[in-house]
mmCIF file of C-alpha atoms and ligand atoms in Angstrom:
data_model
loop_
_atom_site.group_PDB
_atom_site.id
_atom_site.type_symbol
_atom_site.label_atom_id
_atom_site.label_comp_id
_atom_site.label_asym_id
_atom_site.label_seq_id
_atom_site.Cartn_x
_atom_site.Cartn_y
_atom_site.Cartn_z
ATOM 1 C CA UNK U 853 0.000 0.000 0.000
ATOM 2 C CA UNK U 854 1.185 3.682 -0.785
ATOM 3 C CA UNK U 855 0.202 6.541 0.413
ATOM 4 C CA UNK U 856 -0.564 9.173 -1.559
ATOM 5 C CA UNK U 857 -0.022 12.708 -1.084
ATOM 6 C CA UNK U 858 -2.440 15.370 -1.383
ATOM 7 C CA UNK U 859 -1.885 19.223 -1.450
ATOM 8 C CA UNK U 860 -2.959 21.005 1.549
ATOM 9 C CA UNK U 861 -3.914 24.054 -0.752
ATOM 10 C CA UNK U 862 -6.554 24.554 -3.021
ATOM 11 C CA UNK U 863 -7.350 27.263 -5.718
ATOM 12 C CA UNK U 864 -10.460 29.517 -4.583
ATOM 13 C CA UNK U 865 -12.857 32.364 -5.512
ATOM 14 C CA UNK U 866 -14.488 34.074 -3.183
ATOM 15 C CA UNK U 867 -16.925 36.908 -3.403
ATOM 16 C CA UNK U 868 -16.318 39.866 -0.965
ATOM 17 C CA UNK U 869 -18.169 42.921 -0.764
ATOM 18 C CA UNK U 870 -19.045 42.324 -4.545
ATOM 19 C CA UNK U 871 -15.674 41.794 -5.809
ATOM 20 C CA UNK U 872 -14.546 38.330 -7.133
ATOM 21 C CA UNK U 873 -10.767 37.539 -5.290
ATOM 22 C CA UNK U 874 -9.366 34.189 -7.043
ATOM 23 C CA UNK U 875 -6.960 32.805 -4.491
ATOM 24 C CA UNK U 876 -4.593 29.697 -3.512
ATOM 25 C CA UNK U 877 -4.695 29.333 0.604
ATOM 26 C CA UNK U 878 -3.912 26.749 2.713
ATOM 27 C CA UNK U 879 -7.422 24.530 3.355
ATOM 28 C CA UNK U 880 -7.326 25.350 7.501
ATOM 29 C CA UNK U 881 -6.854 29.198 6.378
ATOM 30 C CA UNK U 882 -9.880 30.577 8.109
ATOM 31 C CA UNK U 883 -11.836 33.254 6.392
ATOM 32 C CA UNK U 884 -11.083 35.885 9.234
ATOM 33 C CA UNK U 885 -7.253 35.373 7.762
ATOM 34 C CA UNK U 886 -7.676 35.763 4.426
ATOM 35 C CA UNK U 887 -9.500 39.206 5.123
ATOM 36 C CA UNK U 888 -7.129 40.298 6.867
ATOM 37 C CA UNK U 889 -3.936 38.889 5.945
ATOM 38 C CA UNK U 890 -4.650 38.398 2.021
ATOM 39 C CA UNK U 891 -7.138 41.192 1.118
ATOM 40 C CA UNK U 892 -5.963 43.407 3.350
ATOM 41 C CA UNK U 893 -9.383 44.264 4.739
ATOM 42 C CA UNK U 894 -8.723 44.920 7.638
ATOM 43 C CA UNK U 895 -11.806 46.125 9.090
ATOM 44 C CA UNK U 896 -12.873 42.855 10.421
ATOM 45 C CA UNK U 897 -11.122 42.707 13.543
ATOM 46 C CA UNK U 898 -9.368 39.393 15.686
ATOM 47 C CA UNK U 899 -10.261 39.643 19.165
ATOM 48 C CA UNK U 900 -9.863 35.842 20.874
ATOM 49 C CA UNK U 901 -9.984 33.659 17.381
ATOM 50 C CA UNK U 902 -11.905 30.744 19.023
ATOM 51 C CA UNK U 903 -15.608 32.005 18.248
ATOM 52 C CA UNK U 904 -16.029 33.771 21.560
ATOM 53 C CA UNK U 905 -15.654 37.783 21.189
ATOM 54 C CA UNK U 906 -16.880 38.158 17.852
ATOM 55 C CA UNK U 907 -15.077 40.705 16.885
ATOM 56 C CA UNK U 908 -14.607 38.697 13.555
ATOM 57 C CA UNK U 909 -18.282 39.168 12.700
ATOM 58 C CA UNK U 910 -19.003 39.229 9.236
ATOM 59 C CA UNK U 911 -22.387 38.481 6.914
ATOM 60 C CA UNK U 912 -22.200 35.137 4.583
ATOM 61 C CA UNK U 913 -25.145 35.423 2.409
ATOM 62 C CA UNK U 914 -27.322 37.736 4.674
ATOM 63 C CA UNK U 915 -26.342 35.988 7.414
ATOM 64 C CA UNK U 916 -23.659 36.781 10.888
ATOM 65 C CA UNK U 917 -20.877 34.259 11.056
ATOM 66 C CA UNK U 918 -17.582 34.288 13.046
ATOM 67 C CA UNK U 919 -15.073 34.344 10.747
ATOM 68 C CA UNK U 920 -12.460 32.999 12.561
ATOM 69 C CA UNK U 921 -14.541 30.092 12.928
ATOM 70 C CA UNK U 922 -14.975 29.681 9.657
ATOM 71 C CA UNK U 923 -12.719 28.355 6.758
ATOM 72 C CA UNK U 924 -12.266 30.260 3.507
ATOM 73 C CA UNK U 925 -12.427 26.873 1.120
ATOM 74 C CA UNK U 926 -16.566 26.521 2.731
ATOM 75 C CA UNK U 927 -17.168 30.432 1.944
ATOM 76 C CA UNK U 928 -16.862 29.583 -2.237
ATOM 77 C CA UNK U 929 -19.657 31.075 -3.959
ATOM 78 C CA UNK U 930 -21.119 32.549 -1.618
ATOM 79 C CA UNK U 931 -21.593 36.445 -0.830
ATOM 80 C CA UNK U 932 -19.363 37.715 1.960
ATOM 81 C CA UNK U 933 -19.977 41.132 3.232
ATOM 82 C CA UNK U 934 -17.112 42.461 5.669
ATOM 83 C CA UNK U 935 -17.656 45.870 7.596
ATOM 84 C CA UNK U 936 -15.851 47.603 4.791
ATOM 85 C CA UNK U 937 -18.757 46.274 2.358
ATOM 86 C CA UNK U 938 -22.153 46.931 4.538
ATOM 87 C CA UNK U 939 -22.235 50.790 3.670
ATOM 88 C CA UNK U 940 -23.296 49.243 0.011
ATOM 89 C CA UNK U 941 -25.918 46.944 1.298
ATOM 90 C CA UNK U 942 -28.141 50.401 1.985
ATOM 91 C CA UNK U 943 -30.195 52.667 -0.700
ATOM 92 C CA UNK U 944 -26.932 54.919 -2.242
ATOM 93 C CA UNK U 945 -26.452 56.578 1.528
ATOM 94 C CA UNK U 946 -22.682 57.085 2.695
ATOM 95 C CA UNK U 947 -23.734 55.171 5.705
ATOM 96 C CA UNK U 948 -25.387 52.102 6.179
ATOM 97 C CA UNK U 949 -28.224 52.996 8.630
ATOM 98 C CA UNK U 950 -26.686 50.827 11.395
ATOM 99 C CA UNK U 951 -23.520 52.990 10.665
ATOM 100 C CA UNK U 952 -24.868 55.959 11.415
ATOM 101 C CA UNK U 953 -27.064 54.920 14.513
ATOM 102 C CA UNK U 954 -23.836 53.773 16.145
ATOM 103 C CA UNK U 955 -22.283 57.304 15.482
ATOM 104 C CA UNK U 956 -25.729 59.065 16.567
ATOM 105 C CA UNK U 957 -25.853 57.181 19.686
ATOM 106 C CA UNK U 958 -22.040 57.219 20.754
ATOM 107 C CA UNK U 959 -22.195 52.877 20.285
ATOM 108 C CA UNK U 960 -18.047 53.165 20.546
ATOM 109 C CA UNK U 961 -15.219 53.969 22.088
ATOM 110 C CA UNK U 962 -11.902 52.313 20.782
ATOM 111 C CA UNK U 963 -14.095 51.181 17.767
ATOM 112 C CA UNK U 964 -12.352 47.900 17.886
ATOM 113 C CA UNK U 965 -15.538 45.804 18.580
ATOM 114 C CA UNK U 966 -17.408 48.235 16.561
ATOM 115 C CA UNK U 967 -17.166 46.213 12.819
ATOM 116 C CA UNK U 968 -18.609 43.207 14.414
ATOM 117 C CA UNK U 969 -20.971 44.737 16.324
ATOM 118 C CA UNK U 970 -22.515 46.418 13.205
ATOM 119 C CA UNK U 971 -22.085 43.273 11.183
ATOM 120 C CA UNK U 972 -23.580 41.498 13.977
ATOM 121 C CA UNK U 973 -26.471 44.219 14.258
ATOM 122 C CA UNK U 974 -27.257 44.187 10.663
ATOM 123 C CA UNK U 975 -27.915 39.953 10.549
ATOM 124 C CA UNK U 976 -29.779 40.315 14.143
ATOM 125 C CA UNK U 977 -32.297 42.282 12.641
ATOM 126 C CA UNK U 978 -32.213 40.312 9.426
ATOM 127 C CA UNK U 979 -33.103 37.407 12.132
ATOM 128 C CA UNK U 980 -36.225 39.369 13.896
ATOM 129 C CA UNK U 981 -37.168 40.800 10.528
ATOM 130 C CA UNK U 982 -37.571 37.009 9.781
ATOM 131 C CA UNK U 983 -39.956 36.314 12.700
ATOM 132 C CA UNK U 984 -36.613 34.339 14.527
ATOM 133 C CA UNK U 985 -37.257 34.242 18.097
ATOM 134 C CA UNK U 986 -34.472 34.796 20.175
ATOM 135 C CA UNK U 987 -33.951 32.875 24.006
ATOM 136 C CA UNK U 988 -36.299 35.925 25.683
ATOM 137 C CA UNK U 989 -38.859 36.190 22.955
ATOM 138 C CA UNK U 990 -41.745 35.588 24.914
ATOM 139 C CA UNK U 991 -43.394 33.127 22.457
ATOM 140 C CA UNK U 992 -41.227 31.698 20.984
ATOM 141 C CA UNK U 993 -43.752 29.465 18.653
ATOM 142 C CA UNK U 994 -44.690 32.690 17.197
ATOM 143 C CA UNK U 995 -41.291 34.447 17.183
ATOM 144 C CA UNK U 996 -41.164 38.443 16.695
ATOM 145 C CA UNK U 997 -44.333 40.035 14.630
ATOM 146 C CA UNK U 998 -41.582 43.023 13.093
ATOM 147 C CA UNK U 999 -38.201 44.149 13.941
ATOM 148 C CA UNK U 1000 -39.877 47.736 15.457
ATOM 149 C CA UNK U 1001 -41.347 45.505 18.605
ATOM 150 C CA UNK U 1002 -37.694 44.377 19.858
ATOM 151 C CA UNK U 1003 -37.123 45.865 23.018
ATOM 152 C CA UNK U 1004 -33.501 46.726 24.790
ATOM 153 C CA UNK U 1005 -33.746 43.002 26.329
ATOM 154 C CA UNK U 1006 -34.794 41.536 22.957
ATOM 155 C CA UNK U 1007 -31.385 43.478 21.756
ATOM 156 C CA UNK U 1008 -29.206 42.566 24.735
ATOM 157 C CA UNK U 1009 -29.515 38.864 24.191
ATOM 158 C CA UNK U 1010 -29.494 39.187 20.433
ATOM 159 C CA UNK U 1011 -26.124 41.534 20.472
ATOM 160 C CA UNK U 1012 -24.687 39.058 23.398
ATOM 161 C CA UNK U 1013 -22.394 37.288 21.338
ATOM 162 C CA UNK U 1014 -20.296 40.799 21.119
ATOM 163 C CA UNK U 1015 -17.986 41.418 23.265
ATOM 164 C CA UNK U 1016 -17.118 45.472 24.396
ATOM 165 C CA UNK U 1017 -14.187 46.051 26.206
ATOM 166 C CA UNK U 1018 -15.114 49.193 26.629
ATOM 167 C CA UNK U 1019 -18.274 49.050 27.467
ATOM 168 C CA UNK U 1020 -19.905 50.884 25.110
ATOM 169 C CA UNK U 1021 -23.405 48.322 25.905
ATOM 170 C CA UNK U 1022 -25.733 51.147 26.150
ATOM 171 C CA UNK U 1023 -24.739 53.193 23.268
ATOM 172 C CA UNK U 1024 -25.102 49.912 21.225
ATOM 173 C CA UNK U 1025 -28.435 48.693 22.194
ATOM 174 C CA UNK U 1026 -29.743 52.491 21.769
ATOM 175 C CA UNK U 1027 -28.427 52.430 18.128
ATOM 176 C CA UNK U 1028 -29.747 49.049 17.271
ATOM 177 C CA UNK U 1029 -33.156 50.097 18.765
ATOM 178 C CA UNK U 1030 -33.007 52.716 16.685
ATOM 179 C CA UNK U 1031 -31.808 51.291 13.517
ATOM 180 C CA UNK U 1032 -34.827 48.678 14.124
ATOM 181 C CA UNK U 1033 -37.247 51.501 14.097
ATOM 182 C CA UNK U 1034 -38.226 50.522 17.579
ATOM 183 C CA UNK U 1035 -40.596 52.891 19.280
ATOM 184 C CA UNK U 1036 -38.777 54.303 23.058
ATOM 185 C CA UNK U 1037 -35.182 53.796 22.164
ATOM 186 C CA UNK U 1038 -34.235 56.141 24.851
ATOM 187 C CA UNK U 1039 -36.567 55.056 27.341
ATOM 188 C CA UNK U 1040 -35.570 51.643 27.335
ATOM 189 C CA UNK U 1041 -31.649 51.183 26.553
ATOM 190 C CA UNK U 1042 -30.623 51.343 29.928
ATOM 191 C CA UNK U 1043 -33.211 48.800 31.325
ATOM 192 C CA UNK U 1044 -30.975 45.574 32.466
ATOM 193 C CA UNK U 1045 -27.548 46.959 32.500
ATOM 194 C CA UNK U 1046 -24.968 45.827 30.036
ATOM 195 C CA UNK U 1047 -24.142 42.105 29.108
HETATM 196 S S1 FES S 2396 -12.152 36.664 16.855
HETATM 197 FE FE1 FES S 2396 -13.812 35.500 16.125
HETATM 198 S S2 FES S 2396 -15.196 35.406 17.778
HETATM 199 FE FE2 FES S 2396 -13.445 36.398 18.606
HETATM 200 S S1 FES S 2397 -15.620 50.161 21.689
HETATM 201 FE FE1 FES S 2397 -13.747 49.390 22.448
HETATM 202 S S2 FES S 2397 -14.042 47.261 22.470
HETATM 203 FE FE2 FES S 2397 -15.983 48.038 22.042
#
Protein backbone atom coordinates (compact mmCIF):
# COMPACT_ATOMS: atom_id res chain seq x y z
CA UNK A 1 0.00 0.00 0.00
CA UNK A 2 1.19 3.68 -0.78
CA UNK A 3 0.20 6.54 0.41
CA UNK A 4 -0.56 9.17 -1.56
CA UNK A 5 -0.02 12.71 -1.08
CA UNK A 6 -2.44 15.37 -1.38
CA UNK A 7 -1.88 19.22 -1.45
CA UNK A 8 -2.96 21.01 1.55
CA UNK A 9 -3.91 24.05 -0.75
CA UNK A 10 -6.55 24.55 -3.02
CA UNK A 11 -7.35 27.26 -5.72
CA UNK A 12 -10.46 29.52 -4.58
CA UNK A 13 -12.86 32.36 -5.51
CA UNK A 14 -14.49 34.07 -3.18
CA UNK A 15 -16.92 36.91 -3.40
CA UNK A 16 -16.32 39.87 -0.96
CA UNK A 17 -18.17 42.92 -0.76
CA UNK A 18 -19.04 42.32 -4.55
CA UNK A 19 -15.67 41.79 -5.81
CA UNK A 20 -14.55 38.33 -7.13
CA UNK A 21 -10.77 37.54 -5.29
CA UNK A 22 -9.37 34.19 -7.04
CA UNK A 23 -6.96 32.80 -4.49
CA UNK A 24 -4.59 29.70 -3.51
CA UNK A 25 -4.70 29.33 0.60
CA UNK A 26 -3.91 26.75 2.71
CA UNK A 27 -7.42 24.53 3.36
CA UNK A 28 -7.33 25.35 7.50
CA UNK A 29 -6.85 29.20 6.38
CA UNK A 30 -9.88 30.58 8.11
CA UNK A 31 -11.84 33.25 6.39
CA UNK A 32 -11.08 35.88 9.23
CA UNK A 33 -7.25 35.37 7.76
CA UNK A 34 -7.68 35.76 4.43
CA UNK A 35 -9.50 39.21 5.12
CA UNK A 36 -7.13 40.30 6.87
CA UNK A 37 -3.94 38.89 5.95
CA UNK A 38 -4.65 38.40 2.02
CA UNK A 39 -7.14 41.19 1.12
CA UNK A 40 -5.96 43.41 3.35
CA UNK A 41 -9.38 44.26 4.74
CA UNK A 42 -8.72 44.92 7.64
CA UNK A 43 -11.81 46.13 9.09
CA UNK A 44 -12.87 42.86 10.42
CA UNK A 45 -11.12 42.71 13.54
CA UNK A 46 -9.37 39.39 15.69
CA UNK A 47 -10.26 39.64 19.16
CA UNK A 48 -9.86 35.84 20.87
CA UNK A 49 -9.98 33.66 17.38
CA UNK A 50 -11.91 30.74 19.02
CA UNK A 51 -15.61 32.00 18.25
CA UNK A 52 -16.03 33.77 21.56
CA UNK A 53 -15.65 37.78 21.19
CA UNK A 54 -16.88 38.16 17.85
CA UNK A 55 -15.08 40.70 16.88
CA UNK A 56 -14.61 38.70 13.56
CA UNK A 57 -18.28 39.17 12.70
CA UNK A 58 -19.00 39.23 9.24
CA UNK A 59 -22.39 38.48 6.91
CA UNK A 60 -22.20 35.14 4.58
CA UNK A 61 -25.15 35.42 2.41
CA UNK A 62 -27.32 37.74 4.67
CA UNK A 63 -26.34 35.99 7.41
CA UNK A 64 -23.66 36.78 10.89
CA UNK A 65 -20.88 34.26 11.06
CA UNK A 66 -17.58 34.29 13.05
CA UNK A 67 -15.07 34.34 10.75
CA UNK A 68 -12.46 33.00 12.56
CA UNK A 69 -14.54 30.09 12.93
CA UNK A 70 -14.98 29.68 9.66
CA UNK A 71 -12.72 28.35 6.76
CA UNK A 72 -12.27 30.26 3.51
CA UNK A 73 -12.43 26.87 1.12
CA UNK A 74 -16.57 26.52 2.73
CA UNK A 75 -17.17 30.43 1.94
CA UNK A 76 -16.86 29.58 -2.24
CA UNK A 77 -19.66 31.08 -3.96
CA UNK A 78 -21.12 32.55 -1.62
CA UNK A 79 -21.59 36.45 -0.83
CA UNK A 80 -19.36 37.72 1.96
CA UNK A 81 -19.98 41.13 3.23
CA UNK A 82 -17.11 42.46 5.67
CA UNK A 83 -17.66 45.87 7.60
CA UNK A 84 -15.85 47.60 4.79
CA UNK A 85 -18.76 46.27 2.36
CA UNK A 86 -22.15 46.93 4.54
CA UNK A 87 -22.24 50.79 3.67
CA UNK A 88 -23.30 49.24 0.01
CA UNK A 89 -25.92 46.94 1.30
CA UNK A 90 -28.14 50.40 1.98
CA UNK A 91 -30.20 52.67 -0.70
CA UNK A 92 -26.93 54.92 -2.24
CA UNK A 93 -26.45 56.58 1.53
CA UNK A 94 -22.68 57.08 2.69
CA UNK A 95 -23.73 55.17 5.71
CA UNK A 96 -25.39 52.10 6.18
CA UNK A 97 -28.22 53.00 8.63
CA UNK A 98 -26.69 50.83 11.39
CA UNK A 99 -23.52 52.99 10.66
CA UNK A 100 -24.87 55.96 11.41
CA UNK A 101 -27.06 54.92 14.51
CA UNK A 102 -23.84 53.77 16.15
CA UNK A 103 -22.28 57.30 15.48
CA UNK A 104 -25.73 59.06 16.57
CA UNK A 105 -25.85 57.18 19.69
CA UNK A 106 -22.04 57.22 20.75
CA UNK A 107 -22.20 52.88 20.28
CA UNK A 108 -18.05 53.16 20.55
CA UNK A 109 -15.22 53.97 22.09
CA UNK A 110 -11.90 52.31 20.78
CA UNK A 111 -14.09 51.18 17.77
CA UNK A 112 -12.35 47.90 17.89
CA UNK A 113 -15.54 45.80 18.58
CA UNK A 114 -17.41 48.24 16.56
CA UNK A 115 -17.17 46.21 12.82
CA UNK A 116 -18.61 43.21 14.41
CA UNK A 117 -20.97 44.74 16.32
CA UNK A 118 -22.52 46.42 13.20
CA UNK A 119 -22.09 43.27 11.18
CA UNK A 120 -23.58 41.50 13.98
CA UNK A 121 -26.47 44.22 14.26
CA UNK A 122 -27.26 44.19 10.66
CA UNK A 123 -27.91 39.95 10.55
CA UNK A 124 -29.78 40.32 14.14
CA UNK A 125 -32.30 42.28 12.64
CA UNK A 126 -32.21 40.31 9.43
CA UNK A 127 -33.10 37.41 12.13
CA UNK A 128 -36.23 39.37 13.90
CA UNK A 129 -37.17 40.80 10.53
CA UNK A 130 -37.57 37.01 9.78
CA UNK A 131 -39.96 36.31 12.70
CA UNK A 132 -36.61 34.34 14.53
CA UNK A 133 -37.26 34.24 18.10
CA UNK A 134 -34.47 34.80 20.18
CA UNK A 135 -33.95 32.87 24.01
CA UNK A 136 -36.30 35.93 25.68
CA UNK A 137 -38.86 36.19 22.95
CA UNK A 138 -41.75 35.59 24.91
CA UNK A 139 -43.39 33.13 22.46
CA UNK A 140 -41.23 31.70 20.98
CA UNK A 141 -43.75 29.47 18.65
CA UNK A 142 -44.69 32.69 17.20
CA UNK A 143 -41.29 34.45 17.18
CA UNK A 144 -41.16 38.44 16.70
CA UNK A 145 -44.33 40.03 14.63
CA UNK A 146 -41.58 43.02 13.09
CA UNK A 147 -38.20 44.15 13.94
CA UNK A 148 -39.88 47.74 15.46
CA UNK A 149 -41.35 45.51 18.61
CA UNK A 150 -37.69 44.38 19.86
CA UNK A 151 -37.12 45.86 23.02
CA UNK A 152 -33.50 46.73 24.79
CA UNK A 153 -33.75 43.00 26.33
CA UNK A 154 -34.79 41.54 22.96
CA UNK A 155 -31.38 43.48 21.76
CA UNK A 156 -29.21 42.57 24.74
CA UNK A 157 -29.51 38.86 24.19
CA UNK A 158 -29.49 39.19 20.43
CA UNK A 159 -26.12 41.53 20.47
CA UNK A 160 -24.69 39.06 23.40
CA UNK A 161 -22.39 37.29 21.34
CA UNK A 162 -20.30 40.80 21.12
CA UNK A 163 -17.99 41.42 23.27
CA UNK A 164 -17.12 45.47 24.40
CA UNK A 165 -14.19 46.05 26.21
CA UNK A 166 -15.11 49.19 26.63
CA UNK A 167 -18.27 49.05 27.47
CA UNK A 168 -19.90 50.88 25.11
CA UNK A 169 -23.40 48.32 25.91
CA UNK A 170 -25.73 51.15 26.15
CA UNK A 171 -24.74 53.19 23.27
CA UNK A 172 -25.10 49.91 21.23
CA UNK A 173 -28.43 48.69 22.19
CA UNK A 174 -29.74 52.49 21.77
CA UNK A 175 -28.43 52.43 18.13
CA UNK A 176 -29.75 49.05 17.27
CA UNK A 177 -33.16 50.10 18.76
CA UNK A 178 -33.01 52.72 16.69
CA UNK A 179 -31.81 51.29 13.52
CA UNK A 180 -34.83 48.68 14.12
CA UNK A 181 -37.25 51.50 14.10
CA UNK A 182 -38.23 50.52 17.58
CA UNK A 183 -40.60 52.89 19.28
CA UNK A 184 -38.78 54.30 23.06
CA UNK A 185 -35.18 53.80 22.16
CA UNK A 186 -34.24 56.14 24.85
CA UNK A 187 -36.57 55.06 27.34
CA UNK A 188 -35.57 51.64 27.34
CA UNK A 189 -31.65 51.18 26.55
CA UNK A 190 -30.62 51.34 29.93
CA UNK A 191 -33.21 48.80 31.32
CA UNK A 192 -30.98 45.57 32.47
CA UNK A 193 -27.55 46.96 32.50
CA UNK A 194 -24.97 45.83 30.04
CA UNK A 195 -24.14 42.10 29.11
S1 LIG B 1 -12.15 36.66 16.85
FE1 LIG B 1 -13.81 35.50 16.13
S2 LIG B 1 -15.20 35.41 17.78
FE2 LIG B 1 -13.44 36.40 18.61
S1 LIG C 1 -15.62 50.16 21.69
FE1 LIG C 1 -13.75 49.39 22.45
S2 LIG C 1 -14.04 47.26 22.47
FE2 LIG C 1 -15.98 48.04 22.04
Amino acid sequence: MSLSHHSPSSDITLRINGTSHSLTIDNRTTLLDVLRERLGLTGTKKGCDHGQCGACTVLVDGERVNSCLMFAVTAEEREIVSIEGVAALSDGGELHPVQRAFLDHDGLQCGYCTPGQICSAIGALGEAGRGWPSHVTEDTATGVADVSALDAREVRERMSGNLCRCGAYNGIVEAVLEAAGARGAQDTATVGGAR
